[in-house]
Amino acid sequence: MSTTIERISAIDGNALAVRIDELARLSDDPACLTRLTLSPSHKKAASLVVEWMQEAGMQVRLDAAGNVIGRYEAQKPGAAKVIIASHIDTVRNAGRFDGNLGVITGIAVVDELNQQGKRLPFAIEVIAFSDEEGVRFASTLSGSRAIAGVFEASCLDDTDADGVSRRQALRDFGADPSKIEDAACNLVNTLAYLEVHIEQGPMLEARNLPLGIVTAINGATRGEVVVKGEAGHSGTLPMSMRRDAMTAAAEMILAIEARARRDADVVATVGRVEIPNGAVNIVPGLVKFSLDVRSSSDVARNRAVTDIEADLAKIAMARRVSAQFTASYDMPATICDAAIVGAMSRAFAQNGREPFMLGSGAGHDGMSFRGRIPVGMIFVRCRGGVSHNPAEYASPADMGAAARVLFDLLLDSGAFA
Ligand code: HGY
Ligand code: MN
Ligand code: MN
């Protein structure tokens, strides 16, 4: 008797977990997952995503910003579309779910529609954005910003640690940066932007919930502080005569932490500190450090940045150094669309899920579409709230639950009028 091999539905969590692991093997660091934008491993990941999108019945193309776009046509060709997207670039020593989960889930729901021979009144475009993290180059969200028509051409001149410009990296990737404006046409005739993402925080796990509905994506100010003192001999320069840029930076960093702690709705982080040409026996004359300030309230965030700049100036004066903060990115909070949140609640209820609402402390590509098209996000439980860390984990059951809800959301005819 032939054994009937039950075809794992494309939206089955185990099928998603297999693909998460397959993508996670594509890294530029053999010891951990590091897939920076437009890197060799990003190129391999993009090729694998192209393959999966084609297998799911999509027409696939690479746009001028390095995004991979798969289109699953509507009942009537050329109809308006819904975008389902996330990013496939990662931070260094990354978790394997951040970004990748949203792309794989988008492909899976299309694959399931295709397997069932279903066409919807709208097309679906699944997009694997090329640069959400903004780790290799200063500016971030460049892939989604190109599609949203808000790409700043100046960021083509951003250079990475090796002096390679984004423009050159795009060419090496096989994209044509001179055609970035064409990427924006992809936003025309778009009904909604949807993204499934691991929560990257502890809220769902604390409530023992597999999924949540995102109400807003926090706004963020990101940039660099440059502290200039005077380099000197660590053995001969008396303490009283030093203009030590590092000890000044240390006091500034603690002041940044203290300011953020004063406001429950503000977080601030110094994630990278550099002492160019530093050495054990040199009093640092120059220090550069990153600053990332976020809040769901744009007023609170901007007030915190102003206060921090005042603190930097005060400490610099007292220590006879200079300090300059230059913002490379300033993104207001993105409120998720009420109608989409409502439709998501219906799909949650249909699946017996509590429609728990929560904000996103992490930034996401949906921010690029703020004020242009309705944005909606579904969060998936994150073990221990750990993210931007190889220990990041979402279970196959929770991933499958998200794919199921997303699939039912797409079938809800009232969701995307
Ligand atoms: O930084 C962020 O919030 C996002 O993970 N890129
Ligand atoms: Mn992400
Ligand atoms: Mn991230």
GROMACS .gro file of C-alpha atoms and ligand atoms in nm:
model
  425
    1MET     CA    1   0.000   0.000   0.000
    2SER     CA    2   0.155   0.336  -0.099
    3THR     CA    3   0.216   0.552   0.198
    4THR     CA    4   0.045   0.881   0.148
    5ILE     CA    5   0.310   1.137   0.222
    6GLU     CA    6   0.122   1.418   0.377
    7ARG     CA    7   0.254   1.731   0.201
    8ILE     CA    8   0.367   1.968   0.471
    9SER     CA    9   0.166   2.279   0.405
   10ALA     CA   10   0.396   2.564   0.311
   11ILE     CA   11   0.267   2.752   0.615
   12ASP     CA   12   0.363   2.472   0.852
   13GLY     CA   13   0.607   2.593   1.118
   14ASN     CA   14   0.846   2.303   1.059
   15ALA     CA   15   0.876   2.396   0.692
   16LEU     CA   16   0.952   2.754   0.798
   17ALA     CA   17   1.213   2.637   1.050
   18VAL     CA   18   1.395   2.440   0.779
   19ARG     CA   19   1.422   2.754   0.566
   20ILE     CA   20   1.531   2.969   0.861
   21ASP     CA   21   1.819   2.729   0.914
   22GLU     CA   22   1.903   2.714   0.544
   23LEU     CA   23   1.930   3.094   0.525
   24ALA     CA   24   2.126   3.107   0.851
   25ARG     CA   25   2.405   2.905   0.690
   26LEU     CA   26   2.471   3.194   0.448
   27SER     CA   27   2.714   3.411   0.643
   28ASP     CA   28   3.041   3.596   0.579
   29ASP     CA   29   3.171   3.476   0.915
   30PRO     CA   30   3.217   3.100   0.956
   31ALA     CA   31   3.185   3.134   1.335
   32CYS     CA   32   2.851   3.316   1.346
   33LEU     CA   33   2.571   3.466   1.134
   34THR     CA   34   2.689   3.793   0.985
   35ARG     CA   35   2.526   3.890   0.655
   36LEU     CA   36   2.578   4.261   0.599
   37THR     CA   37   2.403   4.437   0.316
   38LEU     CA   38   2.533   4.371  -0.037
   39SER     CA   39   2.794   4.126   0.096
   40PRO     CA   40   2.881   3.794  -0.074
   41SER     CA   41   2.656   3.608   0.171
   42HIS     CA   42   2.372   3.854   0.106
   43LYS     CA   43   2.411   3.777  -0.266
   44LYS     CA   44   2.380   3.403  -0.193
   45ALA     CA   45   2.079   3.461   0.033
   46ALA     CA   46   1.914   3.674  -0.235
   47SER     CA   47   1.964   3.397  -0.491
   48LEU     CA   48   1.810   3.140  -0.256
   49VAL     CA   49   1.512   3.371  -0.193
   50VAL     CA   50   1.470   3.415  -0.572
   51GLU     CA   51   1.455   3.035  -0.606
   52TRP     CA   52   1.194   3.000  -0.329
   53MET     CA   53   0.983   3.281  -0.472
   54GLN     CA   54   0.987   3.122  -0.818
   55GLU     CA   55   0.893   2.783  -0.672
   56ALA     CA   56   0.598   2.958  -0.504
   57GLY     CA   57   0.472   3.078  -0.842
   58MET     CA   58   0.599   3.436  -0.830
   59GLN     CA   59   0.759   3.652  -1.099
   60VAL     CA   60   1.085   3.765  -0.943
   61ARG     CA   61   1.317   4.061  -1.000
   62LEU     CA   62   1.607   4.244  -0.834
   63ASP     CA   63   1.556   4.621  -0.810
   64ALA     CA   64   1.812   4.902  -0.823
   65ALA     CA   65   1.850   4.904  -0.442
   66GLY     CA   66   1.931   4.534  -0.419
   67ASN     CA   67   1.580   4.432  -0.303
   68VAL     CA   68   1.440   4.099  -0.427
   69ILE     CA   69   1.074   4.138  -0.528
   70GLY     CA   70   0.845   3.842  -0.600
   71ARG     CA   71   0.501   3.913  -0.747
   72TYR     CA   72   0.207   3.673  -0.722
   73GLU     CA   73  -0.048   3.803  -0.967
   74ALA     CA   74  -0.408   3.883  -0.877
   75GLN     CA   75  -0.722   3.734  -1.031
   76LYS     CA   76  -0.694   4.023  -1.281
   77PRO     CA   77  -0.340   4.105  -1.394
   78GLY     CA   78  -0.213   4.450  -1.302
   79ALA     CA   79  -0.445   4.482  -1.000
   80ALA     CA   80  -0.342   4.676  -0.689
   81LYS     CA   81  -0.115   4.489  -0.451
   82VAL     CA   82  -0.036   4.412  -0.088
   83ILE     CA   83   0.333   4.409   0.008
   84ILE     CA   84   0.451   4.140   0.252
   85ALA     CA   85   0.814   4.207   0.338
   86SER     CA   86   1.110   4.213   0.570
   87HIS     CA   87   1.490   4.215   0.538
   88ILE     CA   88   1.756   3.951   0.476
   89ASP     CA   89   2.057   4.154   0.585
   90THR     CA   90   2.163   4.095   0.947
   91VAL     CA   91   2.369   4.258   1.220
   92ARG     CA   92   2.702   4.102   1.314
   93ASN     CA   93   2.680   3.780   1.520
   94ALA     CA   94   2.307   3.792   1.454
   95GLY     CA   95   2.006   3.588   1.542
   96ARG     CA   96   1.864   3.395   1.249
   97PHE     CA   97   1.499   3.507   1.278
   98ASP     CA   98   1.534   3.890   1.267
   99GLY     CA   99   1.413   3.988   0.920
  100ASN     CA  100   1.447   3.645   0.762
  101LEU     CA  101   1.132   3.516   0.935
  102GLY     CA  102   0.917   3.781   0.766
  103VAL     CA  103   1.050   3.706   0.418
  104ILE     CA  104   1.011   3.329   0.457
  105THR     CA  105   0.658   3.368   0.596
  106GLY     CA  106   0.560   3.592   0.303
  107ILE     CA  107   0.689   3.335   0.055
  108ALA     CA  108   0.512   3.055   0.246
  109VAL     CA  109   0.165   3.214   0.234
  110VAL     CA  110   0.203   3.276  -0.141
  111ASP     CA  111   0.328   2.919  -0.186
  112GLU     CA  112   0.017   2.794  -0.005
  113LEU     CA  113  -0.213   3.010  -0.223
  114ASN     CA  114  -0.034   2.880  -0.530
  115GLN     CA  115  -0.058   2.517  -0.417
  116GLN     CA  116  -0.431   2.568  -0.362
  117GLY     CA  117  -0.462   2.740  -0.700
  118LYS     CA  118  -0.605   3.048  -0.529
  119ARG     CA  119  -0.582   3.401  -0.673
  120LEU     CA  120  -0.693   3.704  -0.474
  121PRO     CA  121  -0.852   4.034  -0.586
  122PHE     CA  122  -0.514   4.194  -0.525
  123ALA     CA  123  -0.161   4.089  -0.616
  124ILE     CA  124   0.094   4.009  -0.348
  125GLU     CA  125   0.450   4.134  -0.366
  126VAL     CA  126   0.689   3.964  -0.128
  127ILE     CA  127   1.003   4.173  -0.080
  128ALA     CA  128   1.337   4.079   0.075
  129PHE     CA  129   1.479   4.421   0.159
  130SER     CA  130   1.851   4.466   0.111
  131ASP     CA  131   1.950   4.686   0.403
  132GLU     CA  132   1.736   4.729   0.714
  133GLU     CA  133   2.006   4.707   0.979
  134GLY     CA  134   2.229   4.991   0.857
  135VAL     CA  135   2.541   4.817   0.995
  136ARG     CA  136   2.773   4.824   0.692
  137PHE     CA  137   2.684   5.181   0.592
  138ALA     CA  138   2.577   5.475   0.816
  139SER     CA  139   2.222   5.515   0.689
  140THR     CA  140   1.965   5.241   0.739
  141LEU     CA  141   1.640   5.118   0.578
  142SER     CA  142   1.787   5.202   0.236
  143GLY     CA  143   1.612   4.912   0.059
  144SER     CA  144   1.262   4.995   0.181
  145ARG     CA  145   1.327   5.368   0.150
  146ALA     CA  146   1.404   5.318  -0.219
  147ILE     CA  147   1.070   5.144  -0.270
  148ALA     CA  148   0.886   5.405  -0.062
  149GLY     CA  149   1.037   5.677  -0.281
  150VAL     CA  150   1.224   5.840   0.010
  151PHE     CA  151   1.574   5.718  -0.068
  152GLU     CA  152   1.835   5.989  -0.016
  153ALA     CA  153   2.079   5.977  -0.309
  154SER     CA  154   2.354   6.108  -0.078
  155CYS     CA  155   2.361   5.771   0.098
  156LEU     CA  156   2.505   5.620  -0.221
  157ASP     CA  157   2.827   5.793  -0.118
  158ASP     CA  158   2.829   5.633   0.230
  159THR     CA  159   3.141   5.420   0.260
  160ASP     CA  160   3.198   5.107   0.466
  161ALA     CA  161   3.497   5.030   0.691
  162ASP     CA  162   3.699   4.936   0.380
  163GLY     CA  163   3.613   5.259   0.201
  164VAL     CA  164   3.374   5.088  -0.044
  165SER     CA  165   3.082   5.316  -0.133
  166ARG     CA  166   2.722   5.195  -0.127
  167ARG     CA  167   2.709   5.287  -0.497
  168GLN     CA  168   2.999   5.052  -0.576
  169ALA     CA  169   2.864   4.779  -0.348
  170LEU     CA  170   2.530   4.793  -0.532
  171ARG     CA  171   2.708   4.758  -0.868
  172ASP     CA  172   2.914   4.464  -0.736
  173PHE     CA  173   2.586   4.310  -0.614
  174GLY     CA  174   2.442   4.329  -0.965
  175ALA     CA  175   2.209   4.625  -0.902
  176ASP     CA  176   2.213   4.954  -1.091
  177PRO     CA  177   2.220   5.246  -0.843
  178SER     CA  178   2.163   5.498  -1.122
  179LYS     CA  179   1.808   5.361  -1.147
  180ILE     CA  180   1.716   5.392  -0.776
  181GLU     CA  181   1.429   5.630  -0.862
  182ASP     CA  182   1.265   5.347  -1.063
  183ALA     CA  183   1.239   5.140  -0.744
  184ALA     CA  184   0.985   5.388  -0.609
  185CYS     CA  185   0.728   5.301  -0.878
  186ASN     CA  186   0.682   4.980  -0.688
  187LEU     CA  187   0.477   5.174  -0.431
  188VAL     CA  188   0.216   5.287  -0.681
  189ASN     CA  189  -0.113   5.097  -0.650
  190THR     CA  190  -0.026   4.951  -0.310
  191LEU     CA  191  -0.301   4.874  -0.061
  192ALA     CA  192  -0.092   4.785   0.247
  193TYR     CA  193   0.247   4.693   0.388
  194LEU     CA  194   0.251   4.382   0.609
  195GLU     CA  195   0.544   4.238   0.803
  196VAL     CA  196   0.583   3.939   1.032
  197HIS     CA  197   0.880   3.983   1.268
  198ILE     CA  198   1.017   3.817   1.579
  199GLU     CA  199   0.931   4.050   1.869
  200GLN     CA  200   1.294   4.095   1.978
  201GLY     CA  201   1.159   4.169   2.326
  202PRO     CA  202   1.009   3.982   2.625
  203MET     CA  203   0.641   4.093   2.621
  204LEU     CA  204   0.475   3.798   2.443
  205GLU     CA  205   0.672   3.539   2.635
  206ALA     CA  206   0.587   3.712   2.964
  207ARG     CA  207   0.218   3.670   2.874
  208ASN     CA  208   0.267   3.321   2.735
  209LEU     CA  209   0.136   3.433   2.395
  210PRO     CA  210   0.273   3.311   2.061
  211LEU     CA  211   0.172   3.619   1.862
  212GLY     CA  212   0.095   3.988   1.902
  213ILE     CA  213  -0.035   4.276   1.690
  214VAL     CA  214   0.195   4.578   1.663
  215THR     CA  215   0.035   4.916   1.738
  216ALA     CA  216   0.334   5.141   1.657
  217ILE     CA  217   0.703   5.128   1.567
  218ASN     CA  218   0.913   5.353   1.791
  219GLY     CA  219   1.084   5.654   1.639
  220ALA     CA  220   1.463   5.665   1.649
  221THR     CA  221   1.751   5.911   1.629
  222ARG     CA  222   2.082   5.754   1.538
  223GLY     CA  223   2.424   5.912   1.486
  224GLU     CA  224   2.781   5.960   1.601
  225VAL     CA  225   2.951   6.165   1.873
  226VAL     CA  226   3.310   6.278   1.807
  227VAL     CA  227   3.512   6.377   2.116
  228LYS     CA  228   3.838   6.563   2.054
  229GLY     CA  229   4.101   6.616   2.326
  230GLU     CA  230   4.479   6.592   2.292
  231ALA     CA  231   4.684   6.277   2.247
  232GLY     CA  232   4.979   6.246   2.484
  233HIS     CA  233   5.238   6.017   2.634
  234SER     CA  234   5.075   5.795   2.895
  235GLY     CA  235   5.395   5.794   3.102
  236THR     CA  236   5.498   6.158   3.103
  237LEU     CA  237   5.176   6.360   3.085
  238PRO     CA  238   5.060   6.456   3.438
  239MET     CA  239   4.692   6.376   3.508
  240SER     CA  240   4.622   6.745   3.578
  241MET     CA  241   4.738   6.846   3.232
  242ARG     CA  242   4.548   6.589   3.030
  243ARG     CA  243   4.266   6.654   2.779
  244ASP     CA  244   4.175   6.286   2.767
  245ALA     CA  245   3.903   6.220   2.505
  246MET     CA  246   3.831   5.870   2.641
  247THR     CA  247   3.760   5.960   3.003
  248ALA     CA  248   3.546   6.248   2.876
  249ALA     CA  249   3.357   6.006   2.650
  250ALA     CA  250   3.311   5.769   2.944
  251GLU     CA  251   3.148   6.044   3.153
  252MET     CA  252   2.930   6.140   2.853
  253ILE     CA  253   2.815   5.781   2.802
  254LEU     CA  254   2.710   5.753   3.166
  255ALA     CA  255   2.525   6.085   3.134
  256ILE     CA  256   2.340   5.948   2.829
  257GLU     CA  257   2.236   5.643   3.030
  258ALA     CA  258   2.121   5.859   3.323
  259ARG     CA  259   1.910   6.080   3.094
  260ALA     CA  260   1.739   5.780   2.932
  261ARG     CA  261   1.665   5.627   3.273
  262ARG     CA  262   1.479   5.948   3.372
  263ASP     CA  263   1.207   5.885   3.111
  264ALA     CA  264   1.016   5.553   3.104
  265ASP     CA  265   0.940   5.596   2.734
  266VAL     CA  266   1.297   5.662   2.619
  267VAL     CA  267   1.585   5.421   2.559
  268ALA     CA  268   1.938   5.530   2.461
  269THR     CA  269   2.232   5.312   2.366
  270VAL     CA  270   2.600   5.357   2.287
  271GLY     CA  271   2.669   5.043   2.087
  272ARG     CA  272   3.008   5.120   1.934
  273VAL     CA  273   3.312   5.311   2.069
  274GLU     CA  274   3.626   5.374   1.862
  275ILE     CA  275   3.966   5.517   1.951
  276PRO     CA  276   4.128   5.565   1.609
  277ASN     CA  277   4.505   5.486   1.635
  278GLY     CA  278   4.457   5.404   2.002
  279ALA     CA  279   4.736   5.231   2.192
  280VAL     CA  280   4.813   5.120   2.543
  281ASN     CA  281   5.063   5.401   2.601
  282ILE     CA  282   4.877   5.694   2.439
  283VAL     CA  283   4.636   5.924   2.622
  284PRO     CA  284   4.343   5.919   2.373
  285GLY     CA  285   4.307   6.243   2.180
  286LEU     CA  286   4.010   6.131   1.967
  287VAL     CA  287   3.710   5.909   2.046
  288LYS     CA  288   3.404   5.838   1.829
  289PHE     CA  289   3.096   5.668   1.966
  290SER     CA  290   2.753   5.581   1.827
  291LEU     CA  291   2.427   5.704   1.979
  292ASP     CA  292   2.082   5.546   1.933
  293VAL     CA  293   1.784   5.715   2.106
  294ARG     CA  294   1.431   5.574   2.071
  295SER     CA  295   1.080   5.636   2.196
  296SER     CA  296   0.719   5.581   2.091
  297SER     CA  297   0.680   5.958   2.150
  298ASP     CA  298   0.861   6.184   1.906
  299VAL     CA  299   0.838   6.471   2.158
  300ALA     CA  300   1.006   6.264   2.432
  301ARG     CA  301   1.274   6.141   2.191
  302ASN     CA  302   1.360   6.488   2.059
  303ARG     CA  303   1.365   6.630   2.413
  304ALA     CA  304   1.602   6.353   2.522
  305VAL     CA  305   1.836   6.422   2.227
  306THR     CA  306   1.840   6.795   2.311
  307ASP     CA  307   1.916   6.722   2.676
  308ILE     CA  308   2.191   6.477   2.582
  309GLU     CA  309   2.356   6.733   2.353
  310ALA     CA  310   2.350   6.985   2.638
  311ASP     CA  311   2.512   6.729   2.871
  312LEU     CA  312   2.783   6.653   2.612
  313ALA     CA  313   2.863   7.025   2.587
  314LYS     CA  314   2.878   7.070   2.966
  315ILE     CA  315   3.111   6.771   3.016
  316ALA     CA  316   3.328   6.877   2.721
  317MET     CA  317   3.369   7.224   2.867
  318ALA     CA  318   3.462   7.090   3.211
  319ARG     CA  319   3.721   6.855   3.059
  320ARG     CA  320   3.860   7.103   2.804
  321VAL     CA  321   3.768   6.880   2.508
  322SER     CA  322   3.519   6.926   2.223
  323ALA     CA  323   3.217   6.702   2.152
  324GLN     CA  324   2.999   6.704   1.840
  325PHE     CA  325   2.688   6.487   1.778
  326THR     CA  326   2.591   6.435   1.413
  327ALA     CA  327   2.262   6.253   1.347
  328SER     CA  328   2.274   6.016   1.048
  329TYR     CA  329   1.914   5.906   1.086
  330ASP     CA  330   1.605   6.058   1.239
  331MET     CA  331   1.284   5.860   1.200
  332PRO     CA  332   0.950   5.952   1.363
  333ALA     CA  333   0.732   5.683   1.521
  334THR     CA  334   0.510   5.490   1.276
  335ILE     CA  335   0.153   5.426   1.392
  336CYS     CA  336   0.011   5.102   1.248
  337ASP     CA  337  -0.307   5.136   1.045
  338ALA     CA  338  -0.625   5.092   1.252
  339ALA     CA  339  -0.811   4.905   0.975
  340ILE     CA  340  -0.526   4.659   0.938
  341VAL     CA  341  -0.503   4.616   1.315
  342GLY     CA  342  -0.876   4.545   1.311
  343ALA     CA  343  -0.845   4.290   1.030
  344MET     CA  344  -0.553   4.127   1.211
  345SER     CA  345  -0.768   4.101   1.525
  346ARG     CA  346  -1.030   3.917   1.317
  347ALA     CA  347  -0.768   3.677   1.183
  348PHE     CA  348  -0.635   3.623   1.538
  349ALA     CA  349  -0.985   3.548   1.664
  350GLN     CA  350  -1.045   3.312   1.369
  351ASN     CA  351  -0.739   3.119   1.489
  352GLY     CA  352  -0.841   3.127   1.853
  353ARG     CA  353  -0.561   3.371   1.933
  354GLU     CA  354  -0.584   3.660   2.181
  355PRO     CA  355  -0.525   3.980   1.975
  356PHE     CA  356  -0.267   4.119   2.221
  357MET     CA  357  -0.147   4.466   2.112
  358LEU     CA  358   0.206   4.594   2.174
  359GLY     CA  359   0.449   4.861   2.051
  360SER     CA  360   0.779   4.789   1.880
  361GLY     CA  361   1.098   4.914   2.045
  362ALA     CA  362   1.290   4.787   1.744
  363GLY     CA  363   1.288   4.971   1.414
  364HIS     CA  364   1.150   4.800   1.104
  365ASP     CA  365   1.123   4.859   0.731
  366GLY     CA  366   0.760   4.956   0.779
  367MET     CA  367   0.887   5.294   0.902
  368SER     CA  368   0.982   5.380   0.543
  369PHE     CA  369   0.614   5.363   0.442
  370ARG     CA  370   0.489   5.588   0.725
  371GLY     CA  371   0.225   5.827   0.590
  372ARG     CA  372   0.238   5.667   0.243
  373ILE     CA  373   0.053   5.337   0.272
  374PRO     CA  374  -0.117   5.157   0.564
  375VAL     CA  375   0.134   4.958   0.771
  376GLY     CA  376   0.064   4.647   0.979
  377MET     CA  377   0.293   4.408   1.171
  378ILE     CA  378   0.252   4.076   1.348
  379PHE     CA  379   0.504   3.986   1.621
  380VAL     CA  380   0.615   3.633   1.701
  381ARG     CA  381   0.720   3.532   2.054
  382CYS     CA  382   1.095   3.568   2.114
  383ARG     CA  383   1.252   3.332   2.371
  384GLY     CA  384   1.386   3.537   2.661
  385GLY     CA  385   1.334   3.850   2.453
  386VAL     CA  386   1.687   3.792   2.324
  387SER     CA  387   1.770   3.935   1.979
  388HIS     CA  388   2.067   4.070   1.782
  389ASN     CA  389   2.228   3.764   1.939
  390PRO     CA  390   2.278   3.406   1.811
  391ALA     CA  391   2.055   3.282   2.097
  392GLU     CA  392   1.752   3.447   1.932
  393TYR     CA  393   1.475   3.187   1.893
  394ALA     CA  394   1.117   3.152   1.772
  395SER     CA  395   0.954   2.807   1.783
  396PRO     CA  396   0.821   2.630   1.472
  397ALA     CA  397   0.475   2.624   1.635
  398ASP     CA  398   0.477   3.003   1.684
  399MET     CA  399   0.610   3.066   1.334
  400GLY     CA  400   0.341   2.839   1.191
  401ALA     CA  401   0.076   3.024   1.393
  402ALA     CA  402   0.194   3.354   1.242
  403ALA     CA  403   0.186   3.216   0.888
  404ARG     CA  404  -0.166   3.080   0.946
  405VAL     CA  405  -0.292   3.415   1.075
  406LEU     CA  406  -0.127   3.600   0.785
  407PHE     CA  407  -0.284   3.356   0.538
  408ASP     CA  408  -0.630   3.409   0.690
  409LEU     CA  409  -0.574   3.786   0.691
  410LEU     CA  410  -0.513   3.777   0.315
  411LEU     CA  411  -0.831   3.573   0.260
  412ASP     CA  412  -1.034   3.825   0.464
  413SER     CA  413  -1.187   4.014   0.174
  414GLY     CA  414  -1.268   4.317   0.387
  415ALA     CA  415  -0.909   4.357   0.503
  416PHE     CA  416  -0.776   4.548   0.204
  417ALA     CA  417  -1.054   4.753   0.057
  418HGY     O1  418   1.790   4.866   1.510
  418HGY     C1  419   1.678   4.815   1.501
  418HGY     O2  420   1.589   4.844   1.576
  418HGY     C2  421   1.651   4.714   1.394
  418HGY     O3  422   1.673   4.586   1.446
  418HGY     N1  423   1.735   4.737   1.281
  419MN      MN  424   1.459   4.337   1.184
  420MN      MN  425   1.762   4.391   1.362
   0.00000   0.00000   0.00000
